[in-house]
PDB file of C-alpha atoms in Angstrom:
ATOM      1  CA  UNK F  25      -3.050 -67.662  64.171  1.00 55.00           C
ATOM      2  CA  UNK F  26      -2.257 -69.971  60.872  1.00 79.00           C
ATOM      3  CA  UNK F  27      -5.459 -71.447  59.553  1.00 92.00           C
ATOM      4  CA  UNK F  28      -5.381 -74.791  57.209  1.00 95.00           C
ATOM      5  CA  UNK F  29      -2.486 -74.895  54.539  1.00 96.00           C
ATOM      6  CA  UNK F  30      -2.139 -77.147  51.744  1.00 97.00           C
ATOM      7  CA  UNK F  31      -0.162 -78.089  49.430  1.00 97.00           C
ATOM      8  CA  UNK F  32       0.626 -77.571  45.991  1.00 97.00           C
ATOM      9  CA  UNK F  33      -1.904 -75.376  45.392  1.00 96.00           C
ATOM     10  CA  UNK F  34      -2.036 -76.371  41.520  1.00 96.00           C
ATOM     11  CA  UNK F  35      -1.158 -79.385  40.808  1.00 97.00           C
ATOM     12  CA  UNK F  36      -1.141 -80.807  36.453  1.00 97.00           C
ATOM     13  CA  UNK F  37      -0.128 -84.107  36.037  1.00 97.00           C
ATOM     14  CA  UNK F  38      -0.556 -87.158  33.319  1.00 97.00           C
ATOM     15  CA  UNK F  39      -3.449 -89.531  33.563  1.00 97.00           C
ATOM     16  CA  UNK F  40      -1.471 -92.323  35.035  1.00 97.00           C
ATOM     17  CA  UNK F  41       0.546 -90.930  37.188  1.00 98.00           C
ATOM     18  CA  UNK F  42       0.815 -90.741  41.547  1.00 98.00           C
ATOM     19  CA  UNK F  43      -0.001 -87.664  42.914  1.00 98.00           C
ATOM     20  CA  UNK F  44       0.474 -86.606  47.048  1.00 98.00           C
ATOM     21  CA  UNK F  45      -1.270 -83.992  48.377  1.00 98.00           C
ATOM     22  CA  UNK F  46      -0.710 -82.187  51.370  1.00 98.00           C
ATOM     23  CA  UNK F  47      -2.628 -80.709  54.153  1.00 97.00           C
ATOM     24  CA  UNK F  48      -1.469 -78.880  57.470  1.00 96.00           C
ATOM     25  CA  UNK F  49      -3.943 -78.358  59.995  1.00 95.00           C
ATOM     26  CA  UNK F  50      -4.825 -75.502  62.784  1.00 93.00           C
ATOM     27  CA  UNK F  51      -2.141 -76.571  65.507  1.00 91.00           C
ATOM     28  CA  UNK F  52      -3.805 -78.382  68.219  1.00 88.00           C
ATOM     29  CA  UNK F  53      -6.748 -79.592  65.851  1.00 91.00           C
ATOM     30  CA  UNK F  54      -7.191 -83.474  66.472  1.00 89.00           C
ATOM     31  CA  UNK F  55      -9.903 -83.932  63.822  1.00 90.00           C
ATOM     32  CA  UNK F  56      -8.643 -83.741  59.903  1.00 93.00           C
ATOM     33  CA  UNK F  57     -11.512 -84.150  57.168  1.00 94.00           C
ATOM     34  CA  UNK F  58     -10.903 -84.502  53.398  1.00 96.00           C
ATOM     35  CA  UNK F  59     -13.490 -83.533  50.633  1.00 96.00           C
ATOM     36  CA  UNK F  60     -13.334 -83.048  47.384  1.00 96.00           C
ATOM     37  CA  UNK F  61     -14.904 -80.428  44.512  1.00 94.00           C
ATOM     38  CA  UNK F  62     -15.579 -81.236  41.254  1.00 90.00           C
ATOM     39  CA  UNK F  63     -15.754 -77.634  38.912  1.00 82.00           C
ATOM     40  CA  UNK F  64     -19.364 -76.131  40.009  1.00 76.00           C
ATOM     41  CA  UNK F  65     -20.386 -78.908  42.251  1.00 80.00           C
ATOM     42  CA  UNK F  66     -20.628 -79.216  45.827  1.00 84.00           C
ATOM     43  CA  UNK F  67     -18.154 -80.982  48.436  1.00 93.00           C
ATOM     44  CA  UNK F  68     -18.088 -84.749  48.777  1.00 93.00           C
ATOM     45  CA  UNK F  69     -16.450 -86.202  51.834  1.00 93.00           C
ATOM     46  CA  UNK F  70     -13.760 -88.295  51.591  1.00 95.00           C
ATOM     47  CA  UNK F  71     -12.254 -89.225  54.310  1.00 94.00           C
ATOM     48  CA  UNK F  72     -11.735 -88.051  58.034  1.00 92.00           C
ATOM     49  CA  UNK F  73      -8.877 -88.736  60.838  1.00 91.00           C
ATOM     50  CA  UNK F  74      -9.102 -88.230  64.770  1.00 88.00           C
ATOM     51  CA  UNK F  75      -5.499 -88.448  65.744  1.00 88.00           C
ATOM     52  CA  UNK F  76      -3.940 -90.536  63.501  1.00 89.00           C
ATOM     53  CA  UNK F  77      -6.441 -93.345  63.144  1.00 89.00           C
ATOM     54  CA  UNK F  78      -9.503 -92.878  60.162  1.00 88.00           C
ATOM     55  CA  UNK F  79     -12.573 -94.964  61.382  1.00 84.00           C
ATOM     56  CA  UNK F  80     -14.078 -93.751  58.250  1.00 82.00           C
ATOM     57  CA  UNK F  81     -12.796 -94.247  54.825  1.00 83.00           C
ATOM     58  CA  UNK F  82     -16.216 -94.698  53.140  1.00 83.00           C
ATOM     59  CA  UNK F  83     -16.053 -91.568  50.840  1.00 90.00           C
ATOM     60  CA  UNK F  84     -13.288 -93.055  49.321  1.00 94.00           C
ATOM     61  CA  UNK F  85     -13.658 -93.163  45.424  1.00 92.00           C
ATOM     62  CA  UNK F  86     -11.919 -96.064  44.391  1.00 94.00           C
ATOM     63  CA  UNK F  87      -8.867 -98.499  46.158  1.00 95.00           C
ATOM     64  CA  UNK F  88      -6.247 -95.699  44.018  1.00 97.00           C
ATOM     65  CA  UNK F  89      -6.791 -93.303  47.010  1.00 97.00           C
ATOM     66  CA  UNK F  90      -5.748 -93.522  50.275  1.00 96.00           C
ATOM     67  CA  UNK F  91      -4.816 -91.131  52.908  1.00 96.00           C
ATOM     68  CA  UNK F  92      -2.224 -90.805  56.039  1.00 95.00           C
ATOM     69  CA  UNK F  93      -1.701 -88.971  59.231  1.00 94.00           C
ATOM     70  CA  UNK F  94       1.217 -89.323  60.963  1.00 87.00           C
ATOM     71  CA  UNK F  95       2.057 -87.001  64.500  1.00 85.00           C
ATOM     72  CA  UNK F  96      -0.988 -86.109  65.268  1.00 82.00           C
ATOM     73  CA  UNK F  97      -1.098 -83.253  62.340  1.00 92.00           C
ATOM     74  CA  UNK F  98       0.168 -83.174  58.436  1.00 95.00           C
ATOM     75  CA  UNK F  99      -1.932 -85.380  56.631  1.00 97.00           C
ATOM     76  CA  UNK F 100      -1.276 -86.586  52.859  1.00 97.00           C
ATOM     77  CA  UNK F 101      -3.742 -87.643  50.118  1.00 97.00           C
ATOM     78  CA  UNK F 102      -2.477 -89.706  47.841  1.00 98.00           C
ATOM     79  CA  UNK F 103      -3.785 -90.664  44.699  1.00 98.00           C
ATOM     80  CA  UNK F 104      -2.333 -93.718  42.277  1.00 98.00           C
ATOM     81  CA  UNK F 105      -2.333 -94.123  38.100  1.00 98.00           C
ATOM     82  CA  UNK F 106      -4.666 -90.655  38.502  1.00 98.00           C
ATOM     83  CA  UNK F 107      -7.335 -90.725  35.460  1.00 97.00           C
ATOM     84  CA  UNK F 108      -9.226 -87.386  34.064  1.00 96.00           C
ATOM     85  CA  UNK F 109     -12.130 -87.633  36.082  1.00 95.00           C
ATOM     86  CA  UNK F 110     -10.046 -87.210  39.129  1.00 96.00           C
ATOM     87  CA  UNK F 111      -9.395 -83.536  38.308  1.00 96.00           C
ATOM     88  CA  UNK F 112     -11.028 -82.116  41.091  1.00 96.00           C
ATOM     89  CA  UNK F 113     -10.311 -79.533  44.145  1.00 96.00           C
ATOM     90  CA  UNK F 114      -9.363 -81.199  46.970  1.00 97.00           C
ATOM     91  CA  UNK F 115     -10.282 -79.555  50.454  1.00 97.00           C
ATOM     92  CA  UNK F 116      -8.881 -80.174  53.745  1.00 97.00           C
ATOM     93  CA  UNK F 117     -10.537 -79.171  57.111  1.00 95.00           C
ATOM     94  CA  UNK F 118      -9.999 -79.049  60.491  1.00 93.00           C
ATOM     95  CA  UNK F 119     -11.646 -79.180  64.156  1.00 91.00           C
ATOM     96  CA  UNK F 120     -10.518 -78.614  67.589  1.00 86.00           C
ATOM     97  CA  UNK F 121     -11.956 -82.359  67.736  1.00 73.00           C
ATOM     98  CA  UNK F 122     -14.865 -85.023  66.810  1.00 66.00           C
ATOM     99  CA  UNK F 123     -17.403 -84.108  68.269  1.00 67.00           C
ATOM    100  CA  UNK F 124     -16.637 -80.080  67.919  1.00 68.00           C
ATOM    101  CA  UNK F 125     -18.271 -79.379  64.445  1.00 75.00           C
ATOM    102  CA  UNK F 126     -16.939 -76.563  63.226  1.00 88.00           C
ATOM    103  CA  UNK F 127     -14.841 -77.132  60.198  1.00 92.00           C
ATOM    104  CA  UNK F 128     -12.033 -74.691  58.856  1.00 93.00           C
ATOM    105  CA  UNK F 129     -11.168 -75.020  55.715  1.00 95.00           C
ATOM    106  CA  UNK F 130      -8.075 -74.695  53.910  1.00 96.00           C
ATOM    107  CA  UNK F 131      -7.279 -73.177  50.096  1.00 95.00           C
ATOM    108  CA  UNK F 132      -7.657 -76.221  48.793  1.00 96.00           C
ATOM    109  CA  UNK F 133      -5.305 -77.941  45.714  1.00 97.00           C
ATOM    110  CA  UNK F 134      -6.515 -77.987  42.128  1.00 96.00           C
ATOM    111  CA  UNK F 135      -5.575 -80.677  40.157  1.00 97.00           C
ATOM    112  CA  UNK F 136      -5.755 -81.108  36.467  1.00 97.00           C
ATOM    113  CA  UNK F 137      -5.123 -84.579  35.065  1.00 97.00           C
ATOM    114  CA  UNK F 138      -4.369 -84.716  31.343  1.00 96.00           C
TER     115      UNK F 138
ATOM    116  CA  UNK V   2     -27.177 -92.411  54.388  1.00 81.00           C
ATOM    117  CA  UNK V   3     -27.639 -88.788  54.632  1.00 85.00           C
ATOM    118  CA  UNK V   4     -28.960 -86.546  51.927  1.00 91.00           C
ATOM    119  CA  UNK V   5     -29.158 -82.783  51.844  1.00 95.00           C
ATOM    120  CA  UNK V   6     -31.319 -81.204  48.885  1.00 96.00           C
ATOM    121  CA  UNK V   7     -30.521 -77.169  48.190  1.00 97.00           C
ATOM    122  CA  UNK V   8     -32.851 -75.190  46.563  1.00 97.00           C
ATOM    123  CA  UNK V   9     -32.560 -72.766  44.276  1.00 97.00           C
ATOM    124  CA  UNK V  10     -29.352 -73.420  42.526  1.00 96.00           C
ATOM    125  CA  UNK V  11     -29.293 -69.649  41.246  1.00 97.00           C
ATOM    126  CA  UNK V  12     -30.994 -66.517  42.924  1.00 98.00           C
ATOM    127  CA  UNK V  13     -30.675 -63.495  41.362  1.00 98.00           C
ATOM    128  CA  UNK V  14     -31.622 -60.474  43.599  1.00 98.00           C
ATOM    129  CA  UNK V  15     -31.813 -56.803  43.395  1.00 98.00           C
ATOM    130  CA  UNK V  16     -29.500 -54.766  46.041  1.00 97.00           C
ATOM    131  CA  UNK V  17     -31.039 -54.205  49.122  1.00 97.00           C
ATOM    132  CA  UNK V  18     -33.573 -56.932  48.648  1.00 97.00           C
ATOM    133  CA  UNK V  19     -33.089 -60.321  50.903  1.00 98.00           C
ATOM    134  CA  UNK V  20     -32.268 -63.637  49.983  1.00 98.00           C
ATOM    135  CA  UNK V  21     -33.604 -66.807  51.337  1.00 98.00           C
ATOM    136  CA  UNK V  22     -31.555 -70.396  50.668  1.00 98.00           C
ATOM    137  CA  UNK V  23     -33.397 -73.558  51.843  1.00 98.00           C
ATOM    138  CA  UNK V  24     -31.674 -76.962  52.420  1.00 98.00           C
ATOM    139  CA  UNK V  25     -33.819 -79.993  53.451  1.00 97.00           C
ATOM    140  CA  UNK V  26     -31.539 -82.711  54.962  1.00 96.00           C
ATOM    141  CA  UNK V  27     -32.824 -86.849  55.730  1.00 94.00           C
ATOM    142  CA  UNK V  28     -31.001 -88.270  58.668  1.00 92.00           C
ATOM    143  CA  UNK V  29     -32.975 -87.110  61.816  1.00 91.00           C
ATOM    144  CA  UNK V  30     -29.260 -87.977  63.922  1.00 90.00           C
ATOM    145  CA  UNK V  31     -27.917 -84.697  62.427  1.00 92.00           C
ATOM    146  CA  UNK V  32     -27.626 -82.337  64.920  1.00 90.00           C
ATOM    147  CA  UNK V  33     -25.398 -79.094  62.967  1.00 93.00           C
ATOM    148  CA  UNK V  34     -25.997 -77.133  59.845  1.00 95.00           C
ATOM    149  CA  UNK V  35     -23.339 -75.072  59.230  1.00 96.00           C
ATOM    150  CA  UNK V  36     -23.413 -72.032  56.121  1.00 97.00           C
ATOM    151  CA  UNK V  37     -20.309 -71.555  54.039  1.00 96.00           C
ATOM    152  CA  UNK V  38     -19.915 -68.886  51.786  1.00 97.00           C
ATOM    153  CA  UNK V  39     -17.688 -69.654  48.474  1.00 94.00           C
ATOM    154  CA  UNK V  40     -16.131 -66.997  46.479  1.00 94.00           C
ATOM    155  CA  UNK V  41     -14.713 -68.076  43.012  1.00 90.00           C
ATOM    156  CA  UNK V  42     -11.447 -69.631  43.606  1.00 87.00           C
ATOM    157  CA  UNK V  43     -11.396 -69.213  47.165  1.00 91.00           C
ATOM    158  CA  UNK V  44     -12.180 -71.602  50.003  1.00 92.00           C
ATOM    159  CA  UNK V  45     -15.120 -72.163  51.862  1.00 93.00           C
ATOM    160  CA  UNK V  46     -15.912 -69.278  54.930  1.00 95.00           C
ATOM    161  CA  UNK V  47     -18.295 -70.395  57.702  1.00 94.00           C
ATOM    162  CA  UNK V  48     -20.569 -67.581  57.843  1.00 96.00           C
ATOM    163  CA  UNK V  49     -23.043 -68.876  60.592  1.00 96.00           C
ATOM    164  CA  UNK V  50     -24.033 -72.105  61.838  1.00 95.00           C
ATOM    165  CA  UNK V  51     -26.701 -73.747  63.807  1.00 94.00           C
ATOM    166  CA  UNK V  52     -27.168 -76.610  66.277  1.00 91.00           C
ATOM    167  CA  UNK V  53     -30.058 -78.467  66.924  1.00 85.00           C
ATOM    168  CA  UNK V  54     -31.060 -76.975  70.577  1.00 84.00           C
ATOM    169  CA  UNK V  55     -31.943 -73.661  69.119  1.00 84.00           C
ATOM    170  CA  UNK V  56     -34.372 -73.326  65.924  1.00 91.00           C
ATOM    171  CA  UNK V  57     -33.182 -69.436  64.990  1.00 95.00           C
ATOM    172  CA  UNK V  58     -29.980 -67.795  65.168  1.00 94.00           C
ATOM    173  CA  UNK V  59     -28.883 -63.997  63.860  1.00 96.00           C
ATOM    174  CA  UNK V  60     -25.661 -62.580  63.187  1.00 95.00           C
ATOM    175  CA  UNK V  61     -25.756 -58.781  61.956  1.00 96.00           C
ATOM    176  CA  UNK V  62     -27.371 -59.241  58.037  1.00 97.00           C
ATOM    177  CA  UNK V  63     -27.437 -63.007  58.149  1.00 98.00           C
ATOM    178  CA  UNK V  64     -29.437 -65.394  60.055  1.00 98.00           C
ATOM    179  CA  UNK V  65     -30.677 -69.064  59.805  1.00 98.00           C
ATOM    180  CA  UNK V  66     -33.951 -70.824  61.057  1.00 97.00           C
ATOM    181  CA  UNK V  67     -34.199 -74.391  61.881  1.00 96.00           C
ATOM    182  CA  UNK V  68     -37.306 -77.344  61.546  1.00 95.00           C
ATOM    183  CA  UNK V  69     -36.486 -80.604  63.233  1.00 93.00           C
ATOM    184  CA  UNK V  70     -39.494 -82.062  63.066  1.00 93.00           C
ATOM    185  CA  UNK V  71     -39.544 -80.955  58.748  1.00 94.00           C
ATOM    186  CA  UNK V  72     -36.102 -81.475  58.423  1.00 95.00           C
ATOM    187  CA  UNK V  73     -35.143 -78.407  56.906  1.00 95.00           C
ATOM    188  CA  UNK V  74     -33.224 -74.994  57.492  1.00 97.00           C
ATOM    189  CA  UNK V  75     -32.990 -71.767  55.634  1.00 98.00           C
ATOM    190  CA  UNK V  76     -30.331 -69.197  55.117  1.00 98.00           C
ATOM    191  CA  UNK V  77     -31.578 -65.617  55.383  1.00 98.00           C
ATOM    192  CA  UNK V  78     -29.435 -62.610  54.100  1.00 98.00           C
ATOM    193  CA  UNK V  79     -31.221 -59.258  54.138  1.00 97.00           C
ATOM    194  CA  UNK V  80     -30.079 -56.059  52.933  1.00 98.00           C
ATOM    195  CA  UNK V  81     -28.249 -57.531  50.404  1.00 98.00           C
ATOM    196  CA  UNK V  82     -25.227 -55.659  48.629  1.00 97.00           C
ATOM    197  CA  UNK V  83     -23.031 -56.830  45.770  1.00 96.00           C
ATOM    198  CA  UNK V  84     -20.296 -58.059  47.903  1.00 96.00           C
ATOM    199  CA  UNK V  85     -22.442 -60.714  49.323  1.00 97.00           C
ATOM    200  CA  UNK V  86     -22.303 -62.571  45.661  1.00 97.00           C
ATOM    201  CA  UNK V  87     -20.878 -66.090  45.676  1.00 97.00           C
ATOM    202  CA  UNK V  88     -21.902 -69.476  46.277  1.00 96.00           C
ATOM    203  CA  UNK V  89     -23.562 -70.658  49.642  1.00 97.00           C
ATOM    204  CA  UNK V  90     -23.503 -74.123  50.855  1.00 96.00           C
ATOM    205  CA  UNK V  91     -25.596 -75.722  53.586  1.00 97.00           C
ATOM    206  CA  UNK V  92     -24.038 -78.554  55.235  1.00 96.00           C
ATOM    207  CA  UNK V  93     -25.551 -81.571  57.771  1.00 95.00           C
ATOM    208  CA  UNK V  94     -23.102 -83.303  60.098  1.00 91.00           C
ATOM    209  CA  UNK V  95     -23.163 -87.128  60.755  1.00 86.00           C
ATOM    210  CA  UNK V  96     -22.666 -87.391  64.479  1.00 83.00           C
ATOM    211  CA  UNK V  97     -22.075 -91.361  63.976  1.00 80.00           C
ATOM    212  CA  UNK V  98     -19.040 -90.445  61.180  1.00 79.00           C
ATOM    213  CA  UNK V  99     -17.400 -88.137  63.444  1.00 81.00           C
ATOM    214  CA  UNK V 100     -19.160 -85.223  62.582  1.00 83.00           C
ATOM    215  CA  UNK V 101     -18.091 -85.169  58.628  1.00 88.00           C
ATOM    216  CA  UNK V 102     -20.412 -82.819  56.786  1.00 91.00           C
ATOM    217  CA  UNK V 103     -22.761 -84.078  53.710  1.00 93.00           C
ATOM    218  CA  UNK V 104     -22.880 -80.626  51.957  1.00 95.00           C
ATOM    219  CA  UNK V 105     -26.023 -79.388  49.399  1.00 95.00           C
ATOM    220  CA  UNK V 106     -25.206 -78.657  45.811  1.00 94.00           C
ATOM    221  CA  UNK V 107     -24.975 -75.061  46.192  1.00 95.00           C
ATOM    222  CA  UNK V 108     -26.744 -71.711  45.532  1.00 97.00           C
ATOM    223  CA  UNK V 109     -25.068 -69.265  43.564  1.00 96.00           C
ATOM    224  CA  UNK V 110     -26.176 -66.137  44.475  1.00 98.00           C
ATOM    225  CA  UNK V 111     -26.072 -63.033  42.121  1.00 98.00           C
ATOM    226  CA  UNK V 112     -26.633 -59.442  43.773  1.00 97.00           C
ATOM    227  CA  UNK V 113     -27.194 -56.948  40.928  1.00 96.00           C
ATOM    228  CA  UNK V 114     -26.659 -53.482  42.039  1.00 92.00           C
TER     229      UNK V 114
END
C-alpha cells in the first residue's frame, strides 16, 4: 500500500518568508510525528499528533512554527518569517497508533532558506 | 529528558567483516529501540527493532542486543557487503510523549570492498 508522502519535496524560499509543508500519512495511521534534519545531523522531534489533538509541542523551535491536523490524516507544518538556520529536512512519520512504536517515515522536504 | 549517545560516528570496515554500532540511552521509561538505516538523500528504513521484554533479536545479517540494567544496545551487521553503506541511527522512544523517538547522532558506515 502507499507509505508516508510529503510535500514539496524541495522547497527554496527567502529568509522571511511563510512556508507550509505537507505530510500524508499511511491510511488508517492515528499517530503523526514531525522531526527535523539538519545536513549530517541526526533527527530532532518536533512535534507529534494522535488524532487531531498534539499533547506535545515541546520540540518546537521557536513560537514561528506550528503544526495542524485536521480529519484525522494530512497534517501541515508551517513555518513563519523562515530565517537561514531553518534550512533543514523535515520528516514526517507515522504509526498505526500511540502506543504502537513503529514509525514509517516519509521522503521528507528539503528546504533551503536564502 | 532523554538522551541517546551513538558511538562511533564513522566505521570503516572491510567486506565481509562485521560491524558493531552502540547507542547508550538515559531514561530507564524507554521501552523501544528501533534501527534505521539512511541512504544519502533518502529517508529513514527501519531495519530491525527491539522492545524491552527481549534482550537479543536476529534478522538474517543483522541483529541487535539489549542491556536494561546498562542502558545500552548495539547494532550488529555481519558479513558485511558494500550495499550495506549508509548511515544508521539508533532511536529510544518516550512512552510518556506518546512514543516520539529521541534519535543518536548517527554512524556512517563505510564498507570498502
Amino acid at each position: 500500500g502507499a507509505g508516508v508522502s510529503q510535500s514539496p519535496s524541495n522547497k527554496v524560499t527567502e529568509k522571511g518568508k511563510d512556508v507550509e509543508l505537507r505530510c500524508d500519512p499511511i491510511s488508517g495511521h492515528t499517530a503523526l510525528y514531525w522531526y527535523r534534519q539538519s545536513l549530517g545531523q541526526g533527527l530532532e522531534f518536533l512535534i507529534y499528533f494522535q488524532g487531531n489533538s498534539a499533547p506535545d509541542k515541546s520540540g518546537l523551535p521557536s513560537d514561528r512554527f506550528s503544526a495542524e491536523r485536521t480529519g484525522g490524516s494530512v497534517s501541515t507544518l508551517t513555518i513563519q518569517r523562515t530565517q537561514q538556520e531553518d534550512s533543514a529536512v523535515y520528516l514526517c512519520a507515522s504509526s498505526p497508533r500511540v502506543g504502537e512504536e513503529t514509525q514509517y517515515f516519509g521522503p521528507g522536504t528539503r528546504l533551503l532558506v536564502l | 529528558g532523554e538522551n541517546v549517545e551513538q558511538h562511533p560516528s564513522t566505521l570503516s570496515v572491510q567486506e565481509g567483516d562485521s560491524a558493531v554500532i552502540k547507542c547508550t540511552y538515559s531514561d530507564s521509561a524507554s521501552n523501544y529501540f528501533p534501527w534505521y538505516k539512511q541512504e544519502l538523500g533518502k529517508r529513514p528504513q527501519l531495519i530491525i527493532d527491539i522492545r524491552s521484554n527481549v534482550g537479543e533479536k536476529k534478522d538474517q545479517r543483522i541483529a541487535v542486543t539489549l542491556n536494561k540494567t546498562a542502558k545500552h544496545f548495539s547494532l550488529h551487521i555481519t558479513e558485511t557487503q558494500p550495499e550495506d553503506s549508509a548511515v544508521y541511527f539508533c532511536a529510544a522512544s518516550i512512552p510518556e510523549y506518546g512514543n516520539k523517538l529521541v534519535f543518536g547522532a548517527g554512524t556512517i558506515l563505510r564498507v570498502k570492498s
